[in-house]
Short mmCIF file of C-alpha atoms and ligand atoms in Angstrom, two decimals:
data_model
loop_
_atom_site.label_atom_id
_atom_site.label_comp_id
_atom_site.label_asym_id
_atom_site.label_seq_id
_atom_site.Cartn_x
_atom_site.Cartn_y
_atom_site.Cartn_z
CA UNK L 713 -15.07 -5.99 -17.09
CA UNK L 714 -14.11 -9.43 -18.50
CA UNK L 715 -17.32 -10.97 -18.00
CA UNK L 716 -18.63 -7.06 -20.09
CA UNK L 717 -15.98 -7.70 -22.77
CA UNK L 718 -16.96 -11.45 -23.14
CA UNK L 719 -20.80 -10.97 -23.37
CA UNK L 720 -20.53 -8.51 -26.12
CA UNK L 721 -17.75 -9.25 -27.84
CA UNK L 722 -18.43 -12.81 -27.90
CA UNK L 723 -14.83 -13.57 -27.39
CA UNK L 724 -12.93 -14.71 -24.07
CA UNK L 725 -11.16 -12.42 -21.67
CA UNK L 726 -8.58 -13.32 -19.84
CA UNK L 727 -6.07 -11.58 -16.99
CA UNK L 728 -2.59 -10.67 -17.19
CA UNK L 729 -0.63 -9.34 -14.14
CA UNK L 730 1.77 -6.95 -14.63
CA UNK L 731 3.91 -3.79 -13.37
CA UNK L 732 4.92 -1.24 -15.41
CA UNK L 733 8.77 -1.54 -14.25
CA UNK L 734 8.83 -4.82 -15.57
CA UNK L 735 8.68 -4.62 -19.23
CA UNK L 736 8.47 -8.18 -20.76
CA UNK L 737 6.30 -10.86 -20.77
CA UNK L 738 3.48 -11.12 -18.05
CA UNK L 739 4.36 -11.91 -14.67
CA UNK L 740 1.47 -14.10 -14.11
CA UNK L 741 -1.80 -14.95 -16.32
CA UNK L 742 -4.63 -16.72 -16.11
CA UNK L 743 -4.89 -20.26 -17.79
CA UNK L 744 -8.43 -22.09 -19.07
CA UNK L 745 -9.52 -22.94 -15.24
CA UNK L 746 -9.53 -19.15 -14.48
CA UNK L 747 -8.91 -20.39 -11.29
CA UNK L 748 -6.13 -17.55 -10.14
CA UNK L 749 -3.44 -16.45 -12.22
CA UNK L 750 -0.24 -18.68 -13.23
CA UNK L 751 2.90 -16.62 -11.57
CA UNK L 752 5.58 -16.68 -14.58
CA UNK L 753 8.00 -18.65 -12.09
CA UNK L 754 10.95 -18.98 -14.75
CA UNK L 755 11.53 -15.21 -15.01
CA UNK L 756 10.58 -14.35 -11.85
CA UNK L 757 10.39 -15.39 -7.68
CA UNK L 758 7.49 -14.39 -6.25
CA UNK L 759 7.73 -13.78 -2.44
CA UNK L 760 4.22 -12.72 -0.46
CA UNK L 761 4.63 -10.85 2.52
CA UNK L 762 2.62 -9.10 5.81
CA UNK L 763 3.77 -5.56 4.62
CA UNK L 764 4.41 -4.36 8.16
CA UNK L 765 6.88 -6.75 8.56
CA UNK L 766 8.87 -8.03 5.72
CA UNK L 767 8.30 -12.12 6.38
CA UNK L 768 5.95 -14.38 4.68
CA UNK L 769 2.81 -14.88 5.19
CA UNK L 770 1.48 -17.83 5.91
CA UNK L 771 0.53 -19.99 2.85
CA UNK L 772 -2.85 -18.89 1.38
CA UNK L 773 -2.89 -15.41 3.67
CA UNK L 774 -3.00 -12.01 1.53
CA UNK L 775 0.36 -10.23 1.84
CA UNK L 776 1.67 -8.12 -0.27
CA UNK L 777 3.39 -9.40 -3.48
CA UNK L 778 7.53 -9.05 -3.93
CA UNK L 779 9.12 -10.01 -6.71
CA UNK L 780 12.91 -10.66 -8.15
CA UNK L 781 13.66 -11.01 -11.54
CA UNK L 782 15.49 -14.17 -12.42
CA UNK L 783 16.18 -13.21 -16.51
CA UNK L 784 15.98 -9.31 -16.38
CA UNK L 785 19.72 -8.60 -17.63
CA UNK L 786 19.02 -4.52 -17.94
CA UNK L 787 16.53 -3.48 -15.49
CA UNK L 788 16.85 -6.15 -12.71
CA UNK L 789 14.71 -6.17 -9.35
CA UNK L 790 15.67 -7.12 -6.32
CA UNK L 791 12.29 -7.97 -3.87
CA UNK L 792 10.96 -5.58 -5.05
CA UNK L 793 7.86 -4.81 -3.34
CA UNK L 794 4.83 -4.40 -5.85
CA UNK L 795 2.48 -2.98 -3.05
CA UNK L 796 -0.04 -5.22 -4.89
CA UNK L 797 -1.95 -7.69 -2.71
CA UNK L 798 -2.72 -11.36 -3.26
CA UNK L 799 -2.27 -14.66 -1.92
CA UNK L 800 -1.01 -18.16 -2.82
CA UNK L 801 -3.44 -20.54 -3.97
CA UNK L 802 -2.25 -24.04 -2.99
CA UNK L 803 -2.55 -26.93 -5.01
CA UNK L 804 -1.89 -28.15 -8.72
CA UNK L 805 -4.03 -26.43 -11.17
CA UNK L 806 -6.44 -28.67 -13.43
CA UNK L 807 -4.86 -27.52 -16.71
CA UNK L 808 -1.48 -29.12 -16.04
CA UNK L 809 0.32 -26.59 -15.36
CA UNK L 810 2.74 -26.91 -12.82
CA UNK L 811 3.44 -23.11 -12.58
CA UNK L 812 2.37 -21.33 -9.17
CA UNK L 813 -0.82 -19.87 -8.97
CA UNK L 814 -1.60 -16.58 -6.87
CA UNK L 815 -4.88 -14.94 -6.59
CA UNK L 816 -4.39 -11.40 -7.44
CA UNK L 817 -6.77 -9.30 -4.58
CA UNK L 818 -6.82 -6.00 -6.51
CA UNK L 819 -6.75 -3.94 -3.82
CA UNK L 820 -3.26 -2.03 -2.72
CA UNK L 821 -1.20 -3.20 0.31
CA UNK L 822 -0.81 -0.28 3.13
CA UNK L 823 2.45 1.72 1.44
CA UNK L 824 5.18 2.35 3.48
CA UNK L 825 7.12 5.93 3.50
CA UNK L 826 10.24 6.53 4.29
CA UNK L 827 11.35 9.62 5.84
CA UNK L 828 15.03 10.42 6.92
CA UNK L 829 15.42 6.21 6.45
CA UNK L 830 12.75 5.67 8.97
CA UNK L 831 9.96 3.33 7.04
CA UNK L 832 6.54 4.62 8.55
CA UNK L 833 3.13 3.18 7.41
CA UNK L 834 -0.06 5.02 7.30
CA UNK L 835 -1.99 2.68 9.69
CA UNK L 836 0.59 2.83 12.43
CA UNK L 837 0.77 6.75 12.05
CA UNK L 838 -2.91 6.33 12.40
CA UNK L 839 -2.70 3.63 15.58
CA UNK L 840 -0.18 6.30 17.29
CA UNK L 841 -1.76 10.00 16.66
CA UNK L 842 -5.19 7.98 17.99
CA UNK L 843 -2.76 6.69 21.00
CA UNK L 844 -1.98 10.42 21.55
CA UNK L 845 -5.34 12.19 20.59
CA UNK L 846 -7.01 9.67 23.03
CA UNK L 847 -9.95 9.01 20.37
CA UNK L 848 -10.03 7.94 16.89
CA UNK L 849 -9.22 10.76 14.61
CA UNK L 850 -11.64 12.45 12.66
CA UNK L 851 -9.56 11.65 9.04
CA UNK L 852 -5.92 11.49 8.33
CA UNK L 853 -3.70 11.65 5.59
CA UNK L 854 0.11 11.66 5.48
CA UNK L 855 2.73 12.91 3.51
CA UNK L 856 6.31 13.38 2.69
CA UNK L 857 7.35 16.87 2.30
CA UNK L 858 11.07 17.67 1.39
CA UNK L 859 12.01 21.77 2.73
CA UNK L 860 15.50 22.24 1.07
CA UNK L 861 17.10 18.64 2.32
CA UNK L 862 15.47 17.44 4.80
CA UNK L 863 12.35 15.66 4.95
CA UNK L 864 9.35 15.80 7.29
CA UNK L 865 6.47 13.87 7.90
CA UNK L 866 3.40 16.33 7.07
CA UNK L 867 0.25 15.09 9.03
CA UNK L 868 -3.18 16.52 7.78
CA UNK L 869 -5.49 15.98 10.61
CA UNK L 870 -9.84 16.48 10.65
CA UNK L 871 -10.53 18.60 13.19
CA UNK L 872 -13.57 17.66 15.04
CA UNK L 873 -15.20 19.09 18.48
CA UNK L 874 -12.47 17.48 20.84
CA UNK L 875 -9.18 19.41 19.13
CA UNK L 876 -11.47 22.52 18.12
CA UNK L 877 -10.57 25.65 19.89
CA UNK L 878 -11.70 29.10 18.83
CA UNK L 879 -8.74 30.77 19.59
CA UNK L 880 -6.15 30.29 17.01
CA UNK L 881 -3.28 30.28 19.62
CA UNK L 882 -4.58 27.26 21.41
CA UNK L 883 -5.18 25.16 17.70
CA UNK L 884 -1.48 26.04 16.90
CA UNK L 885 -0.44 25.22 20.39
CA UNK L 886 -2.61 21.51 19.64
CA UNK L 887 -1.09 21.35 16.25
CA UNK L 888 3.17 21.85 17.97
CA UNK L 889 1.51 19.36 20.73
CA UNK L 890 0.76 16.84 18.60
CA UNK L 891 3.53 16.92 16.06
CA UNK L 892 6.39 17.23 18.61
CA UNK L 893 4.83 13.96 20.44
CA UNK L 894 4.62 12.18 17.42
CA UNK L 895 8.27 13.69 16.75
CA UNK L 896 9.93 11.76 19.84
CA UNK L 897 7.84 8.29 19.11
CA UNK L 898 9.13 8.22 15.73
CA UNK L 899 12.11 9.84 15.90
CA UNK L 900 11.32 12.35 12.30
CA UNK L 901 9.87 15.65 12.45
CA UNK L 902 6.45 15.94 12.04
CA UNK L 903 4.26 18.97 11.24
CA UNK L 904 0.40 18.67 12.08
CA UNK L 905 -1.79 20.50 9.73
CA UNK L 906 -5.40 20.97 10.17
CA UNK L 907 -8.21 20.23 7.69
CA UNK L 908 -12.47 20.35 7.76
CA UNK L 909 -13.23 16.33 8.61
CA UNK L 910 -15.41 16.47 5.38
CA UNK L 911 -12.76 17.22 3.18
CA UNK L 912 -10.67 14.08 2.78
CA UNK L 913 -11.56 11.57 0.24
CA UNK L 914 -13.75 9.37 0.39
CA UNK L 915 -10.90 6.58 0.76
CA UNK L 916 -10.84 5.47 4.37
CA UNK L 917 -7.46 6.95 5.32
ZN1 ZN W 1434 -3.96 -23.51 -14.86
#
C-alpha cells in the first residue's frame, strides 16, 4: 500500500505502529532508512516474547510484542500483550537515531484464551485433540462460551471419514469421548461440536 500511495500520490509513505488502547503518540515509526520501525522507547518498554511461554525471545527471533507504558498517567499498561508479532532488529540505525528498532511482522501471534483462569492456546488444543484423535484433525476452531457463570471451552471439530458414523448415537458418543478426554488433560470442560471439514475459513486453524 505505501509503495501504491507513493507512486500515485507522488508523496512518501511512511509506517506508524500503533494499538488502539494506547491513545497518544505512535509507539514506534519508521525513520528515512525505512529500515524497521523506531520503538517510541521514552513512553514505552517494549518486551518481545515466545507467546507460549511468557520469556524473551532470543534477540532478533519473532515473538510476540508486550508493552508497558512509562508516561500513560490515565490509562496505564502493564505488559500488556499486543498479540502483534515482530522482532528486534539489532544494531544502530543509519539516521542517528539511537531509539530501538523492531520489525513489525504483520501477522498475529497465536492468542491465548483463558477459561476458568486456565490460559489455553489454539495450537496446543490443536497438538492435544490430534494426540487423542490419533490423526491430524480435519479443521478446528475454538471458543469461549459462558452458560450462566461458568465458562467452557467449545471445540468445533471437521468431521472427516475416521470420526464419521451414521448413527447419530455413536457421533454423540465420539463427540462426550472426545470432550471429556480433553476435559481431564486440561482440567476445563469442554464440549465437542461437529462441523462439515469444508466449512471453516479459509484461515489455517
Ligand atoms: Zn532510523
Amino acid at each position: 500500500l505505501a509503495a501504491q500511495l507513493e507512486e500515485r500520490l507522488h508523496v512518501r509513505a511512511w509506517t506508524h505502529y500503533g494499538l488502539s488502547e494506547v491513545p497518544g503518540p505512535a509507539l514506534a515509526f519508521e525513520c528515512d532508512e525505512r529500515s524497521g520501525l523506531h520503538l517510541s522507547e521514552d513512553h514505552f518498554l517494549a518486551e518481545v516474547i515466545d507467546p507460549a511461554g511468557d520469556v524473551a525471545v532470543e534477540p532478533g527471533m519473532p515473538g510476540e510484542l508486550v508493552l508497558t507504558t512509562l508516561t500513560t498517567r490515565a490509562f496505564p499498561l502493564i505488559r500488556y500483550r499486543t498479540g502483534d508479532k515482530v522482532r528486534w532488529l539489532e544494531g544502530p540505525c543509519p539516521c542517528g537515531r539511537t531509539l530501538r528498532r523492531m520489525e513489525w511482522l504483520r501477522e498475529r501471534s497465536d492468542e491465548a484464551m483463558v477459561i476458568r483462569g486456565v490460559k489455553v492456546y489454539p495450537r496446543q488444543l490443536k497438538a492435544l485433540l490430534q494426540r487423542i484423535l490419533g490423526h491430524e484433525p480435519q479443521g478446528t476452531r475454538f471458543q469461549i462460551q459462558r452458560t450462566g457463570r461458568r465458562d467452557h471451552l467449545v471445540v468445533w471439530l471437521g468431521v472427516d471419514e475416521l470420526i464419521f458414523s451414521d448413527e447419530i448415537k455413536e457421533m454423540e458418543q465420539t463427540s462426550l469421548r472426545l470432550g471429556s478426554e480433553m476435559a481431564m488433560e486440561l482440567g476445563i470442560p469442554v464440549r465437542i461440536q461437529f462441523k462439515e471439514p469444508g466449512s471453516f475459513e479459509a484461515d489455517g486453524s
